[in-house]
Tab-separated table of C-alpha atoms in Angstrom:
chain	number	residue	atom	x	y	z
N	84	MET	CA	119.027	86.388	125.821
N	85	GLN	CA	118.720	84.620	128.933
N	86	GLN	CA	115.460	84.393	130.186
N	87	GLY	CA	115.547	84.854	134.138
N	88	GLY	CA	113.871	83.762	136.798
N	89	GLY	CA	111.009	86.423	136.680
N	90	SER	CA	112.760	89.351	138.241
N	91	GLU	CA	110.897	92.799	138.142
N	92	THR	CA	113.834	94.782	137.091
N	93	GLU	CA	112.147	97.437	134.484
N	94	VAL	CA	114.042	97.552	130.995
N	95	THR	CA	114.117	101.736	130.090
N	96	TRP	CA	114.434	103.115	126.840
N	97	GLU	CA	117.811	104.067	127.919
N	98	ASP	CA	118.682	100.170	128.964
N	99	GLN	CA	117.022	99.149	125.452
N	100	GLN	CA	119.244	101.723	123.272
N	101	ASN	CA	122.503	100.197	125.428
N	102	ILE	CA	121.818	96.966	124.666
N	103	ASN	CA	121.121	97.802	121.007
N	104	LYS	CA	124.552	99.696	121.150
N	105	PHE	CA	126.444	96.384	122.654
N	106	GLY	CA	124.728	94.493	119.980
N	107	ARG	CA	125.797	96.777	116.990
N	108	LEU	CA	129.535	96.781	118.825
N	109	ASN	CA	129.741	93.091	119.058
N	110	ASN	CA	128.957	92.674	115.447
N	111	ARG	CA	131.356	95.147	114.172
N	112	PHE	CA	134.032	93.563	116.423
N	113	HIS	CA	133.542	90.229	114.642
N	114	GLU	CA	133.621	91.816	111.285
N	115	LEU	CA	136.877	93.696	112.328
N	116	GLU	CA	138.583	90.587	113.227
N	117	VAL	CA	137.867	89.016	109.623
N	118	GLU	CA	138.970	92.637	108.272
N	119	ILE	CA	142.158	92.380	110.171
N	120	LYS	CA	142.735	88.907	109.562
N	121	VAL	CA	142.445	89.063	105.523
N	122	ALA	CA	144.596	92.342	105.740
N	123	LYS	CA	147.409	90.517	107.930
N	124	GLU	CA	147.741	87.768	105.192
N	125	SER	CA	147.536	90.368	102.334
N	126	ASN	CA	150.781	92.083	104.397
N	127	GLU	CA	152.522	87.933	104.439
N	128	ASN	CA	151.396	87.755	100.863
N	129	LEU	CA	153.281	90.747	100.131
N	130	GLU	CA	156.369	89.898	102.349
N	131	ASP	CA	156.665	86.774	100.477
N	132	ALA	CA	156.316	88.134	97.091
N	133	SER	CA	159.182	90.800	97.757
N	134	ASN	CA	161.215	88.196	99.545
N	135	GLU	CA	160.904	86.141	96.434
N	136	LEU	CA	161.706	89.070	94.202
N	137	ILE	CA	165.197	89.238	95.583
N	138	LEU	CA	166.278	86.073	94.954
N	139	THR	CA	164.945	86.166	91.508
N	140	ASP	CA	167.402	86.708	88.778
N	141	GLU	CA	165.165	87.640	86.253
N	142	ASP	CA	164.943	91.312	85.089
N	143	VAL	CA	161.017	90.951	83.975
N	144	VAL	CA	158.831	89.919	86.565
N	145	ARG	CA	155.006	89.397	85.687
N	146	PHE	CA	152.663	91.308	87.966
N	147	GLN	CA	149.444	91.010	88.157
N	148	ILE	CA	147.432	93.605	87.311
N	149	GLY	CA	143.528	93.164	87.157
N	150	GLU	CA	143.014	89.544	85.661
N	151	VAL	CA	146.130	89.806	83.375
N	152	PHE	CA	149.713	89.067	84.143
N	153	ALA	CA	151.880	91.824	82.829
N	154	HIS	CA	155.385	91.806	82.126
N	155	VAL	CA	157.037	94.616	84.220
N	156	SER	CA	160.741	95.600	85.190
N	157	LYS	CA	161.743	93.978	88.659
N	158	ASP	CA	162.659	97.713	90.051
N	159	GLU	CA	159.079	98.936	89.100
N	160	VAL	CA	157.551	95.735	90.875
N	161	GLU	CA	159.815	96.314	93.697
N	162	ALA	CA	158.300	99.901	93.876
N	163	ARG	CA	154.576	98.407	93.330
N	164	ILE	CA	155.081	95.929	96.235
N	165	GLU	CA	156.550	98.357	98.656
N	166	GLN	CA	153.597	100.993	97.575
N	167	MET	CA	151.125	98.047	98.368
N	168	LYS	CA	152.669	97.152	101.795
N	169	GLU	CA	152.169	100.783	103.057
N	170	VAL	CA	148.380	100.908	101.905
N	171	THR	CA	147.919	97.691	103.565
N	172	THR	CA	149.993	98.121	107.027
N	173	LYS	CA	147.986	101.719	107.214
N	174	ASN	CA	144.776	99.646	106.359
N	175	LEU	CA	145.724	97.440	109.255
N	176	GLU	CA	146.600	99.896	111.866
N	177	LYS	CA	143.077	101.725	111.342
N	178	LEU	CA	141.374	98.567	111.952
N	179	GLU	CA	143.354	97.803	114.887
N	180	GLU	CA	142.701	101.053	116.082
N	181	GLU	CA	138.912	100.952	115.540
N	182	LYS	CA	138.964	97.201	117.343
N	183	ASP	CA	140.491	98.497	120.574
N	184	SER	CA	137.869	101.574	120.823
N	185	VAL	CA	135.198	99.020	119.990
N	186	VAL	CA	136.242	96.775	122.913
N	187	ALA	CA	136.870	99.549	125.474
N	188	GLN	CA	133.145	100.601	124.476
N	189	MET	CA	131.817	97.417	125.059
N	190	ALA	CA	133.569	96.707	128.424
N	191	GLU	CA	131.925	100.328	129.283
N	192	LEU	CA	128.570	99.180	128.255
N	193	LYS	CA	128.804	95.810	130.132
N	194	LYS	CA	129.900	97.655	133.572
N	195	ILE	CA	126.457	99.744	132.843
N	196	LEU	CA	124.292	96.801	132.142
N	197	TYR	CA	125.552	94.176	134.499
N	198	GLY	CA	125.259	97.018	137.147
N	199	LYS	CA	121.484	97.381	136.356
N	200	PHE	CA	120.777	93.832	135.587
N	201	ASN	CA	123.223	92.017	137.366
N	202	ASP	CA	122.310	88.207	136.321
N	203	SER	CA	119.169	88.841	134.472
N	204	ILE	CA	121.268	89.538	130.937
N	205	ASN	CA	124.171	87.885	129.487
N	206	LEU	CA	126.584	89.552	127.573
N	207	GLU	CA	129.327	86.905	127.059
N	208	GLU	CA	130.005	84.964	123.784
N	209	ASP	CA	128.425	81.383	123.835
U	188	MET	CA	106.941	93.792	104.121
U	189	ALA	CA	103.476	93.157	104.911
U	190	SER	CA	102.332	92.533	108.783
U	191	SER	CA	100.392	89.306	108.663
U	192	SER	CA	99.014	89.905	112.454
U	193	ALA	CA	95.622	90.458	112.823
U	194	THR	CA	96.099	93.195	115.013
U	195	THR	CA	97.311	96.596	114.066
U	196	ILE	CA	99.459	97.934	116.405
U	197	ALA	CA	98.863	101.557	116.927
U	198	SER	CA	101.420	102.870	119.343
U	199	PRO	CA	100.260	105.661	121.066
U	200	SER	CA	101.507	105.170	124.712
U	201	SER	CA	105.235	104.382	124.078
U	202	SER	CA	107.516	107.428	124.453
U	203	GLY	CA	109.367	108.815	121.692
U	204	SER	CA	111.410	105.485	121.503
U	205	GLY	CA	112.635	105.259	117.918
U	206	ILE	CA	111.794	105.509	114.173
U	207	THR	CA	108.515	103.482	113.118
U	208	GLU	CA	110.370	102.408	109.936
U	209	ARG	CA	113.142	102.571	107.524
U	210	ARG	CA	112.865	101.506	104.159
U	211	GLY	CA	110.358	98.740	104.148
U	212	ILE	CA	111.522	97.539	107.434
U	213	PRO	CA	109.136	98.142	110.634
U	214	GLY	CA	110.268	99.396	113.464
U	215	ALA	CA	109.701	97.214	116.889
U	216	GLN	CA	107.472	98.748	119.361
U	217	PHE	CA	109.336	99.266	122.247
U	218	VAL	CA	107.381	98.261	125.420
U	219	GLU	CA	107.230	100.221	128.399
U	220	ASP	CA	105.176	98.269	130.691
U	221	VAL	CA	104.557	94.854	130.033
U	222	GLN	CA	100.961	94.727	131.521
U	223	THR	CA	99.956	97.892	129.539
U	224	TYR	CA	101.187	96.374	126.224
U	225	LEU	CA	99.125	93.066	126.719
U	226	ASN	CA	96.198	95.169	127.536
U	227	GLN	CA	96.746	97.542	124.510
U	228	LEU	CA	96.914	94.306	122.175
U	229	GLY	CA	94.234	92.317	124.030
U	230	LEU	CA	95.944	89.257	123.871
U	231	ASP	CA	97.134	86.733	126.471
U	232	VAL	CA	100.622	85.837	126.811
U	233	THR	CA	100.617	82.939	124.665
U	234	SER	CA	99.102	84.790	121.862
U	235	ALA	CA	101.524	87.858	122.371
U	236	LEU	CA	104.538	85.411	122.502
U	237	ALA	CA	103.350	84.106	119.023
U	238	VAL	CA	102.927	87.192	117.627
U	239	LEU	CA	106.661	88.237	119.081
U	240	GLN	CA	108.063	85.623	117.572
U	241	GLU	CA	106.411	85.801	114.001
U	242	ARG	CA	107.955	89.323	113.566
U	243	LEU	CA	111.214	87.674	114.568
U	244	GLN	CA	111.120	85.389	112.153
U	245	GLN	CA	110.006	88.107	109.605
U	246	TYR	CA	112.961	90.012	110.400
U	247	LYS	CA	115.398	87.295	109.969
U	248	LEU	CA	114.415	86.726	106.631
U	249	VAL	CA	114.812	90.184	105.496
U	250	GLU	CA	118.190	90.148	107.489
U	251	MET	CA	119.207	87.038	105.108
U	252	LYS	CA	118.328	89.009	101.851
U	253	LEU	CA	120.259	92.296	103.033
U	254	LEU	CA	123.267	90.142	103.895
U	255	ALA	CA	122.874	88.579	100.573
U	256	GLN	CA	123.285	91.699	99.012
U	257	GLN	CA	125.979	92.848	100.978
U	258	ARG	CA	127.998	90.093	99.861
U	259	ASP	CA	127.410	90.708	96.106
U	260	LEU	CA	128.088	94.768	96.677
U	261	GLN	CA	131.764	93.785	98.422
U	262	ALA	CA	132.529	91.183	95.654
U	263	LYS	CA	131.716	93.829	93.081
U	264	ILE	CA	134.170	96.716	94.529
U	265	PRO	CA	137.508	94.815	94.168
U	266	ASP	CA	136.473	94.007	90.752
U	267	ILE	CA	135.598	97.724	89.576
U	268	GLU	CA	139.154	98.651	91.605
U	269	LYS	CA	141.119	96.207	89.537
U	270	CYS	CA	139.741	97.515	86.498
U	271	LEU	CA	140.595	101.129	87.192
U	272	ASP	CA	144.284	99.643	88.004
U	273	VAL	CA	144.200	98.089	84.320
U	274	VAL	CA	143.158	101.315	82.527
U	275	ALA	CA	145.581	103.392	84.566
U	276	THR	CA	148.422	101.023	83.600
U	277	LEU	CA	147.602	101.468	79.911
U	278	GLN	CA	147.264	104.769	80.471
U	279	ALA	CA	150.390	105.268	81.880
U	280	LYS	CA	152.175	103.178	78.902
U	281	LYS	CA	150.714	105.460	76.660
U	282	GLY	CA	153.528	108.212	77.082
U	283	THR	CA	156.435	105.649	76.438
U	284	GLY	CA	155.310	104.062	73.160
U	285	GLU	CA	156.396	100.657	74.062
U	286	ALA	CA	153.978	97.954	74.180
U	287	LEU	CA	152.736	96.374	77.251
U	288	VAL	CA	153.667	92.368	77.153
U	289	ALA	CA	150.901	90.357	79.481
U	290	ASP	CA	150.359	86.565	79.934
U	291	PHE	CA	146.438	86.378	80.268
U	292	GLU	CA	144.113	83.388	80.775
U	293	VAL	CA	142.832	81.645	77.502
U	294	ALA	CA	141.431	78.901	79.390
U	295	GLU	CA	141.671	77.460	82.775
U	296	GLY	CA	145.342	76.725	83.551
U	297	ILE	CA	146.180	77.687	79.712
U	298	TYR	CA	147.632	80.813	79.608
U	299	SER	CA	148.985	83.124	75.937
U	300	ARG	CA	151.091	86.178	75.698
U	301	ALA	CA	150.079	89.448	74.326
U	302	SER	CA	151.329	92.419	73.264
U	303	ILE	CA	149.065	95.404	73.818
U	304	GLU	CA	149.966	98.270	71.396
U	305	ASP	CA	149.558	101.880	72.511
U	306	SER	CA	146.067	102.832	72.394
U	307	ASP	CA	143.842	105.675	73.289
U	308	SER	CA	140.623	103.737	74.226
U	309	VAL	CA	139.524	100.893	75.734
U	310	CYS	CA	136.510	98.524	75.788
U	311	LEU	CA	134.576	98.233	78.743
U	312	TRP	CA	131.896	95.482	79.363
U	313	LEU	CA	128.673	97.055	80.722
U	314	GLY	CA	126.772	93.605	81.279
U	315	ALA	CA	123.884	92.161	79.278
U	316	ASN	CA	126.259	91.251	76.501
U	317	VAL	CA	127.115	94.727	75.586
U	318	MET	CA	130.698	96.176	75.487
U	319	LEU	CA	131.671	99.852	74.532
U	320	GLU	CA	134.657	101.451	73.248
U	321	TYR	CA	135.783	104.612	75.500
U	322	SER	CA	138.811	106.573	75.832
U	323	CYS	CA	140.951	106.280	78.583
U	324	GLU	CA	139.782	109.260	80.355
U	325	GLU	CA	136.029	108.533	80.061
U	326	ALA	CA	136.826	104.732	80.797
U	327	THR	CA	138.330	106.427	84.515
U	328	ALA	CA	135.506	108.531	84.921
U	329	LEU	CA	133.021	105.888	84.535
U	330	LEU	CA	134.671	103.146	86.428
U	331	GLN	CA	135.167	105.692	88.913
U	332	LYS	CA	131.684	106.485	89.014
U	333	ASN	CA	130.659	102.824	89.409
U	334	LEU	CA	132.876	102.336	92.238
U	335	ASP	CA	131.399	105.597	93.844
U	336	ASN	CA	127.957	104.139	93.637
U	337	ALA	CA	128.644	100.756	94.915
U	338	LYS	CA	130.607	102.124	97.949
U	339	ALA	CA	127.548	104.393	98.424
U	340	SER	CA	124.841	101.379	98.347
U	341	LEU	CA	127.089	99.478	100.538
U	342	GLU	CA	126.993	102.085	103.271
U	343	VAL	CA	123.089	102.596	103.144
U	344	LEU	CA	122.992	98.896	103.179
U	345	VAL	CA	125.229	98.429	106.089
U	346	ALA	CA	123.298	101.250	107.954
U	347	ASP	CA	119.657	99.326	106.902
U	348	LEU	CA	121.411	96.123	108.645
U	349	GLN	CA	122.130	97.991	111.642
U	350	PHE	CA	118.869	99.222	112.084
U	351	LEU	CA	117.188	95.752	111.411
U	352	ARG	CA	119.521	94.520	114.113
U	353	ASP	CA	118.472	97.094	116.461
U	354	GLN	CA	114.476	95.864	115.624
U	355	VAL	CA	115.640	92.264	116.402
U	356	THR	CA	117.064	92.906	119.612
U	357	ILE	CA	114.302	94.907	120.445
U	358	THR	CA	111.860	92.330	119.756
U	359	GLN	CA	114.009	89.514	121.639
U	360	VAL	CA	114.294	91.694	124.781
U	361	THR	CA	110.497	92.131	124.885
U	362	ILE	CA	109.663	88.527	124.107
U	363	ALA	CA	112.266	87.955	127.393
U	364	ARG	CA	110.233	90.345	129.105
U	365	VAL	CA	106.946	89.016	128.512
U	366	PHE	CA	107.739	85.597	129.584
U	367	ASN	CA	109.487	86.658	132.760
U	368	TRP	CA	106.783	89.095	133.235
U	369	ASP	CA	104.167	85.530	133.139
U	370	VAL	CA	106.322	83.927	134.868
U	371	HIS	CA	106.345	86.346	137.756
U	372	GLN	CA	102.597	86.467	137.583
U	373	ARG	CA	102.309	82.902	138.065
U	374	ARG	CA	104.484	82.838	141.120
U	375	MET	CA	102.326	85.633	142.660
U	376	ARG	CA	99.123	83.690	141.842
U	377	LEU	CA	100.343	80.345	143.300
U	378	SER	CA	102.090	81.997	146.760
U	379	PRO	CA	99.198	83.224	148.340
U	380	ALA	CA	97.199	80.053	147.413
U	381	VAL	CA	100.029	78.163	149.238
U	382	LYS	CA	100.002	80.229	152.559
U	383	ASP	CA	95.962	80.114	152.988
U	384	SER	CA	96.504	76.286	152.957
């Protein structure tokens, strides 16, 4: 938090709560960025896997379940991968939505806080 | 978290500002007015800043501990989900009568083939060198319960971390305000002296 040049703007409990909320949202934003990156990677891997599957001419594929690779028929693997892709895509959508909401709330709070404190507060990423 | 500072802050004058503590984490007192706060503490600016800084360090320590716990839980949850997956697969295979063929790791980089016959039971590793045999249904129920508990603990932990971070923010803002107030006081004391001379 930037230390201002001794300005006299008083900080009310409501201001403090807004600052706290901004902090929480900022943390959640960073967590979401990481989660979204992981979900995107997972999606890409599933895409690659399903592409490889089309290319292979084996009937039995070693599909990882838990820590072992079970011998599963190609059709079943295709179905499983499709299902996993759906789940990951839905999850990704949910995460993106949450991220948009968080960014919007942060913009609102920035307006309020900069409005009251102007230069005495710094809400940017360093 | 035992407070090591000599002054016990009995917060009377602050407004209904937040909870006083949560699961062992003391709440940070919100300061309405810096002058009143300093009088209440009976400390000068430097000592007050020192007390606040110390509080901040204590909060940071607790934060590290909670973050470590969170990482552990976040690693445990996918593990339990994988186990549930395996048990579900075994159960699905039960009806068909065919054996499940799987490649598993014997040592790093070395795999071997296993043929898992139809079975009604699985063994679950419970920790502390204990492994018990369960029927597939019981195993699923146990693993599901563990998963639910882990997820619930994680939620509580996340809420704790949020509370902690709020207290850190309040303390940081208080430090900035005390510092600014001091700068302001010094300026006010200097300017009349300059005018007079």
